[in-house]
Amino acid sequence: MHQFFRFAAVSPTLAPGNFAGNLDLLQTCYKNAAKRHAAVVVFPEFAVCGDDCKSLMRRADFLAQCRETAEKFALKTTDTVAVFGTVEKFDGYVANAIAVAHRGELIAVLPAGESATFAFDDDFSFAVASGDLAMQSVDADVLVLCGAEPFAAGKRAARAAQLTGYSAATGKALVYANCGSGISTTDHIGDGDAMIVVEGKIVRRTTPFAGDEILFADIDMGRIAFRRGIGSNPEDAVPLEELPASPDLEYATLSRDPFLDEASGDLELIVPGAATALARRMKTIHAKCLVLGVSGGLDSTLALIVASYACDLLKISRENVRALTMPGFGTTGRTNSNAKTLCRELGVSLGEINISEACKLHLAAIGHDGKTPDAAYENCQARERTQILMDYANMLGGIVVGTSDLSELALGWCTYNGDQMSMYSVNATLPKTLMRHILANEADKATPALAEAIRDVLNTPVSPELLPVTGNAENSSQQTENILGPYELHDFFIYHYISGGADKEKLFALAQHAFGKVFDDTIIRHTLDCFFRRLFSQQFKRNPSPDGPQLTSISLSPRGGWAIPSDLH
């Protein structure tokens, strides 16, 4: 389903020398995996004979039983590929081996230390190797590993670190099965450690000493191949007839908040990272101050905090942040009050310039009636604010700090030559959903008054506030998510389309799986249509993007991120 294939890993309680019992257990586990539509199921090394039979491995009768058991197991395989350990004689020497079985045949038997790659579905591949990661040059989307490493305190953590590090560095998924508690207890015990690792993270792992637990994971092979950027399958790959694709996404790991999931370990470093970049730019061009408009919304709140931290890094007063509130036709008392509180509590300089009269004069000069709430009525406010900020920065010898975020840039939800433009854009790679978590984290560290203001910003509906407020309404009637759809969905689409290569129908299926209990199909489809329409039609606003630091895995900068023609059909 949509390039997802189900991989399984199992570390059964096998017994040394019990060929018949091991065969029954292997077949039972295999059938259970096949019933759940696994494309590949992975067993440990020495699966047919049990581990720790070292002296017996030189005997002809033992080797014959290994071969016979492996062939019997292979004979019962169907569309699901089985990867399991055995012992085999190779050109005069005996070694533990990895066997691959499919549709009733042993299609490969490899000595430990060697690997083989198998191509399927035209575009994807998996490689088989022993569990020591010796074959790091294997070219495949998924690396299947059979292990036989007995338990010792500390090994599980070291193994997890090794596998996750390898996956993160290579972009490959890993499916690993280690020996179970059936290993000989003469000197060892097996913990049955099996795990499936995707994009450097463990998505499934067995409970230690749990017995015959089978792990399943629906792995997005399309995403892995797209991110690795390798292209077609290796020339030496063994072709397999089409493996069964996942019939559903039952075992898929899909976060509703993928940017947070990706950045969770470094969440507290994002603001210092942005502040370091801004301080460096300020120092390089000898800027005397930082100028920005503060609206009381998410974007300007984060930019204001970053600017304050940049001054701290430069060991200059925060009063060198010259913030302006610029109320216009649609500014609410709630956002204006929050903007002023933020500036006061952060200790930055604050001024206010009401733009209403200037916008009315401008509209009258171009023949607009000053009442019709069309694009000119709305955008003249954004452009007036930008003009003020640019001229104010020139007058003070400073630079304008941009506030536009990744979500707005993806959708083109900004005014060309208005809030789209600045002299340095600190939020450009931060989506709305991630910004909420960053600001919540800042609130947890803030003084009570500052924390209260930040949390009220988080609770305020997102709005450009460009249309007149009705009565004494606390919130603007012009709420962005009522027009575009939820930012939760848009950010989800940005992540999986830009970094994962998912097409429109795949995005819909992923969103159904992740958000099915939150949004109905109508909302998902409407938001998805809006996402694609605006992503491509608004590229002209991104092509002249100002500089800004890349703080997440996705950048829409045409200089090193998302680069497409503005007139793409």
Coordinates of C-alpha atoms in Angstrom, one line a residue:
M1 CA 0.0 0.0 0.0
H2 CA 1.5 3.3 -1.2
Q3 CA 5.1 1.8 -1.1
F4 CA 4.8 0.4 2.4
F5 CA 6.1 -3.1 2.9
R6 CA 5.8 -5.1 6.2
F7 CA 8.9 -6.5 7.7
A8 CA 8.9 -8.8 10.7
A9 CA 11.6 -9.9 13.2
V10 CA 11.4 -12.7 15.7
S11 CA 13.8 -14.3 18.1
P12 CA 12.1 -17.6 19.0
T13 CA 13.0 -19.9 21.9
L14 CA 15.1 -22.3 19.8
A15 CA 17.0 -25.3 21.4
P16 CA 20.5 -26.5 20.6
G17 CA 20.5 -29.6 18.5
N18 CA 16.7 -29.9 18.4
F19 CA 16.2 -29.8 14.7
A20 CA 12.6 -31.1 14.6
G21 CA 11.5 -28.7 17.4
N22 CA 13.3 -25.8 15.9
L23 CA 11.7 -26.5 12.5
D24 CA 8.2 -26.6 14.0
L25 CA 8.8 -23.3 15.8
L26 CA 10.3 -21.6 12.7
Q27 CA 7.3 -22.7 10.6
T28 CA 4.8 -21.5 13.2
C29 CA 6.4 -18.1 13.5
Y30 CA 6.7 -17.9 9.7
K31 CA 3.0 -18.7 9.2
N32 CA 2.0 -16.1 11.8
A33 CA 4.1 -13.5 10.0
A34 CA 2.8 -14.5 6.5
K35 CA -0.8 -14.3 7.8
R36 CA -0.1 -10.7 8.7
H37 CA 1.2 -10.0 5.2
A38 CA 4.8 -9.6 6.0
A39 CA 7.0 -9.3 3.0
V40 CA 10.1 -10.4 4.9
V41 CA 10.5 -12.2 8.2
V42 CA 13.9 -12.4 9.9
F43 CA 15.2 -15.0 12.4
P44 CA 18.5 -15.2 14.3
E45 CA 21.7 -16.9 13.3
F46 CA 21.8 -20.7 13.9
A47 CA 18.0 -20.8 13.8
V48 CA 17.8 -24.3 12.4
C49 CA 20.3 -25.9 14.9
G50 CA 20.4 -23.6 17.9
D51 CA 23.5 -21.7 19.0
D52 CA 26.6 -22.9 20.8
C53 CA 27.1 -26.2 18.9
K54 CA 30.6 -25.4 18.0
S55 CA 32.3 -28.8 18.0
L56 CA 29.4 -30.5 16.3
M57 CA 29.6 -28.1 13.4
R58 CA 32.6 -30.1 12.0
R59 CA 30.6 -33.3 11.8
A60 CA 29.1 -34.4 8.5
D61 CA 25.9 -35.7 10.1
F62 CA 25.3 -32.4 11.9
L63 CA 25.9 -30.4 8.7
A64 CA 23.5 -32.7 6.8
Q65 CA 20.8 -32.1 9.4
C66 CA 21.3 -28.4 9.1
R67 CA 20.9 -28.6 5.3
E68 CA 17.9 -30.9 5.5
T69 CA 16.1 -28.7 8.1
A70 CA 16.9 -25.5 6.1
E71 CA 15.4 -27.1 2.9
K72 CA 12.4 -28.4 4.8
F73 CA 11.7 -24.9 6.1
A74 CA 12.3 -23.4 2.7
L75 CA 9.9 -25.8 1.1
K76 CA 7.0 -24.4 3.2
T77 CA 7.7 -20.7 2.3
T78 CA 5.2 -18.8 0.2
D79 CA 5.3 -15.1 -0.9
T80 CA 6.9 -14.0 2.3
V81 CA 10.7 -14.2 2.3
A82 CA 12.3 -15.9 5.2
V83 CA 15.8 -15.0 6.4
F84 CA 17.3 -17.3 8.9
G85 CA 20.6 -18.7 10.3
T86 CA 22.1 -22.2 9.6
V87 CA 25.5 -23.9 9.3
E88 CA 27.0 -24.8 5.9
K89 CA 30.2 -26.0 4.3
F90 CA 31.7 -23.6 1.8
D91 CA 34.6 -24.7 -0.4
G92 CA 36.2 -26.8 2.3
Y93 CA 35.5 -24.7 5.4
V94 CA 32.5 -24.7 7.7
A95 CA 30.8 -21.5 8.8
N96 CA 27.6 -20.2 10.3
A97 CA 25.5 -19.0 7.4
I98 CA 22.5 -16.9 6.5
A99 CA 19.9 -18.6 4.3
V100 CA 17.2 -16.8 2.3
A101 CA 14.0 -18.8 1.3
H102 CA 11.2 -17.8 -0.9
R103 CA 8.3 -19.6 -2.6
G104 CA 9.5 -23.1 -1.7
E105 CA 13.2 -22.6 -2.5
L106 CA 16.5 -21.7 -0.9
I107 CA 17.5 -18.8 -3.1
A108 CA 20.7 -18.0 -1.2
V109 CA 23.0 -19.4 1.5
L110 CA 25.7 -17.0 2.5
P111 CA 28.7 -17.5 4.9
A112 CA 28.8 -15.0 7.8
G113 CA 30.7 -11.9 6.7
E114 CA 29.2 -11.9 3.2
S115 CA 26.0 -10.2 2.1
A116 CA 23.5 -10.3 -0.8
T117 CA 21.1 -7.7 -2.1
F118 CA 17.6 -8.6 -3.3
A119 CA 15.6 -6.3 -5.5
F120 CA 11.8 -6.1 -5.6
D121 CA 9.0 -3.9 -6.8
D122 CA 11.4 -2.4 -9.4
D123 CA 12.5 0.4 -7.1
F124 CA 13.4 -1.1 -3.7
S125 CA 15.9 -3.5 -2.2
F126 CA 16.9 -5.3 1.0
A127 CA 20.3 -6.8 1.9
V128 CA 21.0 -9.7 4.1
A129 CA 24.0 -9.9 6.4
S130 CA 25.2 -11.2 9.7
G131 CA 24.5 -9.0 12.8
D132 CA 27.9 -7.3 13.3
L133 CA 27.3 -4.5 10.8
A134 CA 30.5 -5.6 9.0
M135 CA 28.9 -5.0 5.6
Q136 CA 28.5 -1.3 5.9
S137 CA 29.0 -0.8 2.2
V138 CA 25.9 -2.8 1.2
D139 CA 23.7 -0.7 -1.2
A140 CA 20.1 -1.4 -0.2
D141 CA 17.2 0.4 1.3
V142 CA 16.8 -2.1 4.2
L143 CA 19.5 -4.1 5.9
V144 CA 18.4 -7.4 7.4
L145 CA 20.6 -8.7 10.1
C146 CA 20.7 -12.1 11.8
G147 CA 22.5 -12.1 15.2
A148 CA 23.7 -14.5 17.8
E149 CA 25.0 -12.3 20.6
P150 CA 24.4 -13.6 24.1
F151 CA 23.1 -11.3 26.8
A152 CA 25.5 -9.3 29.0
A153 CA 24.8 -6.1 31.0
G154 CA 25.3 -3.1 28.8
K155 CA 25.1 -4.9 25.5
R156 CA 21.5 -4.0 24.7
A157 CA 22.3 -0.3 25.0
A158 CA 25.4 -0.6 22.9
R159 CA 23.6 -2.6 20.3
A160 CA 20.8 0.0 20.0
A161 CA 23.3 2.8 19.7
Q162 CA 25.2 1.0 17.0
L163 CA 22.1 0.2 14.9
T164 CA 20.4 3.6 15.3
G165 CA 23.7 5.3 14.5
Y166 CA 24.2 3.2 11.4
S167 CA 20.6 3.8 10.2
A168 CA 20.9 7.6 10.8
A169 CA 24.2 7.8 9.0
T170 CA 23.2 5.7 5.9
G171 CA 19.4 6.4 5.7
K172 CA 18.7 2.6 5.6
A173 CA 16.2 0.8 7.7
L174 CA 17.4 -2.1 9.8
V175 CA 15.6 -5.3 10.8
Y176 CA 17.5 -7.2 13.4
A177 CA 16.8 -10.6 15.1
N178 CA 19.1 -11.9 17.9
C179 CA 19.3 -15.3 19.6
G180 CA 16.5 -16.0 22.1
S181 CA 16.5 -17.6 25.5
G182 CA 16.7 -21.1 23.9
I183 CA 20.5 -20.6 23.5
S184 CA 22.6 -23.0 25.5
T185 CA 22.9 -21.9 29.1
T186 CA 26.2 -23.6 29.6
D187 CA 27.9 -20.3 29.6
H188 CA 25.4 -17.8 28.2
I189 CA 21.8 -16.7 28.0
G190 CA 20.0 -15.0 25.1
D191 CA 17.7 -12.1 25.6
G192 CA 15.7 -12.5 22.4
D193 CA 16.5 -8.9 21.4
A194 CA 14.9 -8.0 18.1
M195 CA 14.4 -4.5 16.7
I196 CA 13.4 -2.6 13.7
V197 CA 15.1 0.8 13.1
V198 CA 14.0 3.5 10.7
E199 CA 15.6 6.9 10.2
G200 CA 17.9 6.3 13.2
K201 CA 15.0 5.5 15.6
I202 CA 13.9 2.3 17.0
V203 CA 10.2 1.9 15.9
R204 CA 9.8 -1.7 17.3
R205 CA 11.7 -3.7 19.9
T206 CA 11.0 -6.9 21.8
T207 CA 10.7 -7.1 25.5
P208 CA 13.8 -8.8 27.0
F209 CA 13.4 -12.5 27.6
A210 CA 9.8 -12.3 26.2
G211 CA 9.9 -15.5 24.2
D212 CA 8.5 -15.9 20.7
E213 CA 7.3 -12.3 20.3
I214 CA 7.0 -11.2 16.6
L215 CA 7.8 -7.6 15.7
F216 CA 6.0 -6.0 12.7
A217 CA 6.7 -2.7 11.1
D218 CA 5.2 -1.2 7.9
I219 CA 8.3 0.5 6.4
D220 CA 7.8 3.3 3.9
M221 CA 10.2 2.1 1.2
G222 CA 9.3 5.0 -1.0
R223 CA 10.4 7.5 1.6
I224 CA 13.7 5.6 2.3
A225 CA 14.6 5.4 -1.4
F226 CA 13.7 9.1 -1.9
R227 CA 15.7 10.3 1.0
R228 CA 18.7 8.1 0.1
G229 CA 18.6 9.4 -3.4
I230 CA 20.4 6.3 -4.7
G231 CA 18.2 5.7 -7.8
S232 CA 17.6 2.2 -9.2
N233 CA 18.5 -1.0 -7.6
P234 CA 22.1 -2.2 -7.6
E235 CA 23.2 -4.2 -10.6
D236 CA 24.2 -7.2 -8.6
A237 CA 20.8 -7.4 -6.8
V238 CA 19.0 -10.7 -7.0
P239 CA 15.6 -10.0 -8.5
L240 CA 12.5 -11.3 -6.6
E241 CA 9.1 -11.6 -8.0
E242 CA 6.9 -8.8 -6.5
L243 CA 6.7 -9.2 -2.7
P244 CA 3.4 -8.6 -1.0
A245 CA 2.8 -4.9 -0.1
S246 CA 1.3 -4.0 3.2
P247 CA -2.5 -4.2 2.8
D248 CA -2.9 -1.4 5.3
L249 CA -0.8 0.8 7.6
E250 CA -1.6 -1.2 10.8
Y251 CA 2.1 -1.3 11.8
A252 CA 3.2 2.0 10.4
T253 CA 4.7 4.5 12.8
L254 CA 3.3 7.9 11.8
S255 CA 3.6 10.8 14.1
R256 CA 0.9 13.5 13.8
D257 CA 3.7 16.0 14.7
P258 CA 6.7 14.8 12.6
F259 CA 8.7 18.0 13.0
L260 CA 8.6 17.7 16.8
D261 CA 9.3 13.9 16.6
E262 CA 12.4 14.7 14.5
A263 CA 13.6 17.6 16.6
S264 CA 12.6 16.4 20.1
G265 CA 16.1 15.8 21.3
D266 CA 17.3 19.2 20.1
L267 CA 14.2 21.3 20.8
E268 CA 16.0 23.5 23.4
L269 CA 18.8 24.2 20.9
I270 CA 16.6 25.8 18.2
V271 CA 16.3 29.2 19.8
P272 CA 20.0 29.4 20.7
G273 CA 20.8 28.3 17.2
A274 CA 18.7 31.0 15.6
A275 CA 20.1 33.6 18.0
T276 CA 23.7 32.5 17.2
A277 CA 23.0 32.9 13.5
L278 CA 21.4 36.3 14.0
A279 CA 24.1 37.6 16.3
R280 CA 26.7 36.5 13.7
R281 CA 24.9 38.3 10.9
M282 CA 24.5 41.4 13.1
K283 CA 28.2 41.4 13.9
T284 CA 29.4 40.7 10.4
I285 CA 27.5 43.6 8.8
H286 CA 28.1 45.9 11.8
A287 CA 24.4 46.4 12.5
K288 CA 23.8 48.6 15.4
C289 CA 20.4 47.2 16.3
L290 CA 17.7 44.7 15.4
V291 CA 14.3 46.0 14.1
L292 CA 11.2 44.0 14.0
G293 CA 7.4 44.3 14.0
V294 CA 5.7 42.6 16.9
S295 CA 2.0 41.7 16.4
G296 CA 1.3 39.5 19.4
G297 CA 1.2 36.4 17.1
L298 CA 3.2 33.3 17.1
D299 CA 5.8 34.3 14.5
S300 CA 6.8 37.7 15.8
T301 CA 6.8 36.4 19.4
L302 CA 9.5 33.8 18.6
A303 CA 11.5 36.2 16.5
L304 CA 11.4 38.7 19.4
I305 CA 12.7 36.1 21.8
V306 CA 15.5 35.1 19.3
A307 CA 16.5 38.7 18.8
S308 CA 16.7 39.2 22.6
Y309 CA 18.9 36.1 23.0
A310 CA 21.1 37.4 20.1
C311 CA 21.8 40.6 22.1
D312 CA 22.7 38.5 25.1
L313 CA 25.2 36.5 23.0
L314 CA 26.7 39.8 21.8
K315 CA 26.8 41.1 25.4
I316 CA 24.8 44.2 24.4
S317 CA 21.7 45.6 26.0
R318 CA 18.4 44.1 24.8
E319 CA 17.3 47.7 24.2
N320 CA 19.1 47.2 20.9
V321 CA 16.1 45.3 19.9
R322 CA 13.9 48.0 18.5
A323 CA 10.4 46.6 18.3
L324 CA 7.4 48.3 16.8
T325 CA 3.7 47.5 17.2
M326 CA 1.9 48.8 14.1
P327 CA -1.9 48.4 14.7
G328 CA -4.0 48.6 11.6
F329 CA -7.6 48.0 10.4
G330 CA -7.8 44.5 12.0
T331 CA -5.6 44.6 15.0
T332 CA -7.4 43.3 18.2
G333 CA -6.8 44.6 21.7
R334 CA -5.8 41.1 22.7
T335 CA -2.8 40.8 20.3
N336 CA -1.7 44.4 20.8
S337 CA -1.7 44.0 24.6
N338 CA 0.3 40.8 24.3
A339 CA 2.8 42.4 22.0
K340 CA 3.4 45.2 24.5
T341 CA 3.7 42.8 27.5
L342 CA 6.2 40.6 25.6
C343 CA 8.4 43.6 24.8
R344 CA 8.2 45.0 28.3
E345 CA 9.0 41.6 30.0
L346 CA 11.9 40.9 27.6
G347 CA 13.4 44.3 28.2
V348 CA 13.5 45.5 24.6
S349 CA 12.8 48.9 23.2
L350 CA 9.2 49.4 22.1
G351 CA 7.5 52.0 19.9
E352 CA 4.1 52.1 18.3
I353 CA 3.1 53.5 14.9
N354 CA -0.6 53.2 13.9
I355 CA -0.7 52.5 10.2
S356 CA -4.4 53.1 9.7
E357 CA -4.3 56.7 8.4
A358 CA -1.2 56.1 6.2
C359 CA -3.0 53.1 4.6
K360 CA -6.2 55.2 4.0
L361 CA -4.1 57.9 2.3
H362 CA -2.4 55.3 0.2
L363 CA -5.6 53.6 -0.8
A364 CA -7.2 57.0 -1.7
A365 CA -4.1 57.9 -3.8
I366 CA -4.5 54.8 -6.0
G367 CA -8.3 55.3 -6.3
H368 CA -9.4 52.6 -3.9
D369 CA -12.6 53.4 -1.9
G370 CA -10.9 52.4 1.4
K371 CA -13.8 50.2 2.3
T372 CA -13.8 47.2 0.0
P373 CA -11.9 44.4 1.8
D374 CA -10.0 43.1 -1.3
A375 CA -6.4 42.1 -1.8
A376 CA -5.2 45.7 -2.0
Y377 CA -7.0 46.6 1.2
E378 CA -5.3 43.8 3.0
N379 CA -1.9 43.9 1.5
C380 CA -1.3 47.6 1.7
Q381 CA -1.2 47.1 5.5
A382 CA 1.5 44.4 5.3
R383 CA 3.5 46.6 2.8
E384 CA 3.1 49.7 4.9
R385 CA 4.5 47.8 7.9
T386 CA 7.5 46.5 5.9
Q387 CA 8.2 50.0 4.6
I388 CA 8.2 51.4 8.1
L389 CA 10.5 48.7 9.4
M390 CA 12.9 49.0 6.5
D391 CA 13.2 52.8 6.8
Y392 CA 13.3 52.6 10.6
A393 CA 16.2 50.2 10.3
N394 CA 18.0 52.4 7.8
M395 CA 17.6 55.4 10.1
L396 CA 19.0 53.5 13.1
G397 CA 21.7 51.6 11.3
G398 CA 20.0 48.2 12.0
I399 CA 18.6 45.3 10.1
V400 CA 15.0 44.1 9.9
V401 CA 14.4 40.7 11.5
G402 CA 11.9 38.6 9.5
T403 CA 9.1 36.7 11.1
S404 CA 7.7 34.5 8.3
D405 CA 7.7 30.8 9.1
L406 CA 8.0 27.6 7.0
S407 CA 4.2 26.9 7.1
E408 CA 3.4 30.4 5.7
L409 CA 6.2 30.2 3.1
A410 CA 5.0 26.8 1.9
L411 CA 1.5 28.1 1.3
G412 CA 2.5 31.6 0.2
W413 CA 0.4 33.0 3.0
C414 CA 2.3 36.2 3.1
T415 CA 2.3 39.5 1.2
Y416 CA 4.8 39.8 -1.6
N417 CA 7.2 42.7 -0.6
G418 CA 5.3 42.8 2.7
D419 CA 5.9 40.4 5.5
Q420 CA 7.5 38.1 2.9
M421 CA 10.6 40.4 2.9
S422 CA 13.2 41.2 5.6
M423 CA 17.0 41.5 6.0
Y424 CA 17.4 38.2 7.9
S425 CA 14.6 35.6 8.4
V426 CA 15.1 33.6 11.6
N427 CA 11.8 31.6 11.4
A428 CA 12.0 30.5 7.8
T429 CA 12.6 26.8 8.4
L430 CA 10.3 26.5 11.5
P431 CA 6.7 25.3 10.9
K432 CA 3.8 26.6 13.0
T433 CA 3.4 23.3 14.9
L434 CA 7.0 23.2 16.0
M435 CA 7.0 26.8 16.9
R436 CA 4.2 26.1 19.4
H437 CA 6.3 23.6 21.2
I438 CA 9.3 26.0 21.2
L439 CA 7.3 28.8 22.6
A440 CA 5.7 26.5 25.2
N441 CA 9.2 25.5 26.3
E442 CA 10.2 29.2 26.5
A443 CA 7.1 29.9 28.6
D444 CA 8.1 27.2 31.1
K445 CA 11.4 29.1 31.7
A446 CA 10.0 32.6 31.7
T447 CA 8.9 35.0 34.5
P448 CA 5.2 34.7 35.4
A449 CA 4.1 37.8 33.4
L450 CA 6.1 36.8 30.3
A451 CA 4.9 33.2 30.6
E452 CA 1.3 34.3 30.8
A453 CA 1.7 36.5 27.6
I454 CA 3.4 33.7 25.7
R455 CA 0.7 31.2 26.7
D456 CA -2.0 33.6 25.6
V457 CA -0.3 34.0 22.3
L458 CA -0.4 30.2 21.9
N459 CA -4.1 30.3 22.7
T460 CA -4.9 33.0 20.2
P461 CA -6.3 31.8 16.9
V462 CA -3.8 32.4 14.0
S463 CA -4.8 35.4 12.0
P464 CA -3.2 38.1 9.8
E465 CA -5.6 40.6 11.3
L466 CA -6.1 42.6 8.1
L467 CA -9.9 42.9 8.2
P468 CA -11.8 45.2 10.5
V469 CA -12.8 43.7 13.9
T470 CA -16.5 43.3 14.5
G471 CA -17.6 45.1 17.7
N472 CA -15.4 44.3 20.7
A473 CA -14.4 40.8 19.6
E474 CA -11.4 39.4 21.4
N475 CA -10.3 37.5 18.3
S476 CA -10.2 38.4 14.6
S477 CA -13.0 36.9 12.5
Q478 CA -10.3 36.4 9.8
Q479 CA -8.9 33.1 11.2
T480 CA -6.2 31.5 8.9
E481 CA -7.0 27.9 9.6
N482 CA -10.7 28.4 8.7
I483 CA -9.5 29.5 5.3
L484 CA -6.5 27.2 4.6
G485 CA -7.2 24.2 6.8
P486 CA -5.4 23.1 10.0
Y487 CA -1.7 23.8 10.2
E488 CA -1.3 20.4 11.8
L489 CA -2.3 18.9 8.4
H490 CA -0.3 21.4 6.4
D491 CA 2.9 20.8 8.3
F492 CA 2.4 17.0 8.1
F493 CA 2.0 17.4 4.3
I494 CA 5.1 19.7 4.1
Y495 CA 7.2 17.1 5.9
H496 CA 6.1 14.0 4.0
Y497 CA 6.0 15.7 0.6
I498 CA 9.2 17.7 0.7
S499 CA 11.4 15.3 2.6
G500 CA 9.7 12.0 1.8
G501 CA 8.6 12.3 -1.8
A502 CA 5.1 11.2 -1.1
D503 CA 2.6 11.9 -3.9
K504 CA -0.9 13.4 -3.3
E505 CA -2.8 10.1 -2.8
K506 CA -0.1 8.8 -0.5
L507 CA -0.3 11.9 1.6
F508 CA -4.0 11.5 1.9
A509 CA -3.6 7.9 3.0
L510 CA -0.8 8.9 5.5
A511 CA -3.0 11.6 6.9
Q512 CA -6.0 9.3 7.2
H513 CA -3.9 6.9 9.3
A514 CA -2.4 9.6 11.5
F515 CA -5.3 12.0 11.9
G516 CA -8.3 9.7 11.3
K517 CA -9.6 10.2 14.8
V518 CA -9.0 14.0 14.7
F519 CA -10.1 15.1 11.2
D520 CA -12.6 13.6 8.9
D521 CA -11.8 12.8 5.2
T522 CA -13.5 16.0 4.0
I523 CA -11.2 18.2 6.0
I524 CA -8.1 16.2 5.1
R525 CA -9.0 16.4 1.4
H526 CA -9.8 20.1 1.4
T527 CA -6.6 20.9 3.2
L528 CA -4.6 18.7 0.9
D529 CA -6.0 20.3 -2.2
C530 CA -5.2 23.7 -0.7
F531 CA -1.7 22.6 0.1
F532 CA -0.9 21.5 -3.5
R533 CA -2.6 24.5 -5.1
R534 CA -0.7 27.0 -3.1
L535 CA 2.6 25.2 -2.8
F536 CA 3.1 25.5 -6.6
S537 CA 1.3 28.7 -7.4
Q538 CA 3.2 30.7 -4.7
Q539 CA 6.8 29.8 -5.6
F540 CA 7.4 33.3 -6.9
K541 CA 7.2 34.5 -3.3
R542 CA 9.9 32.1 -2.2
N543 CA 12.4 32.7 -5.0
P544 CA 13.5 36.0 -3.6
S545 CA 13.6 34.7 0.0
P546 CA 16.0 36.6 2.4
D547 CA 18.8 34.8 4.1
G548 CA 18.0 32.8 7.2
P549 CA 19.4 29.8 9.2
Q550 CA 18.2 26.2 8.5
L551 CA 17.0 24.9 11.8
T552 CA 15.0 21.9 10.7
S553 CA 15.5 19.2 8.0
I554 CA 13.4 21.2 5.5
S555 CA 14.2 24.5 3.9
L556 CA 12.2 26.2 1.1
S557 CA 15.1 28.5 0.2
P558 CA 15.7 28.3 -3.6
R559 CA 19.5 28.5 -2.8
G560 CA 19.7 25.2 -1.1
G561 CA 16.3 23.8 -0.4
W562 CA 13.1 23.6 -2.5
A563 CA 13.9 25.0 -5.9
I564 CA 11.3 24.9 -8.7
P565 CA 10.2 27.3 -11.5
S566 CA 7.7 29.9 -10.5
D567 CA 5.6 29.1 -13.6
L568 CA 5.6 25.3 -13.1
H569 CA 2.3 23.8 -14.4

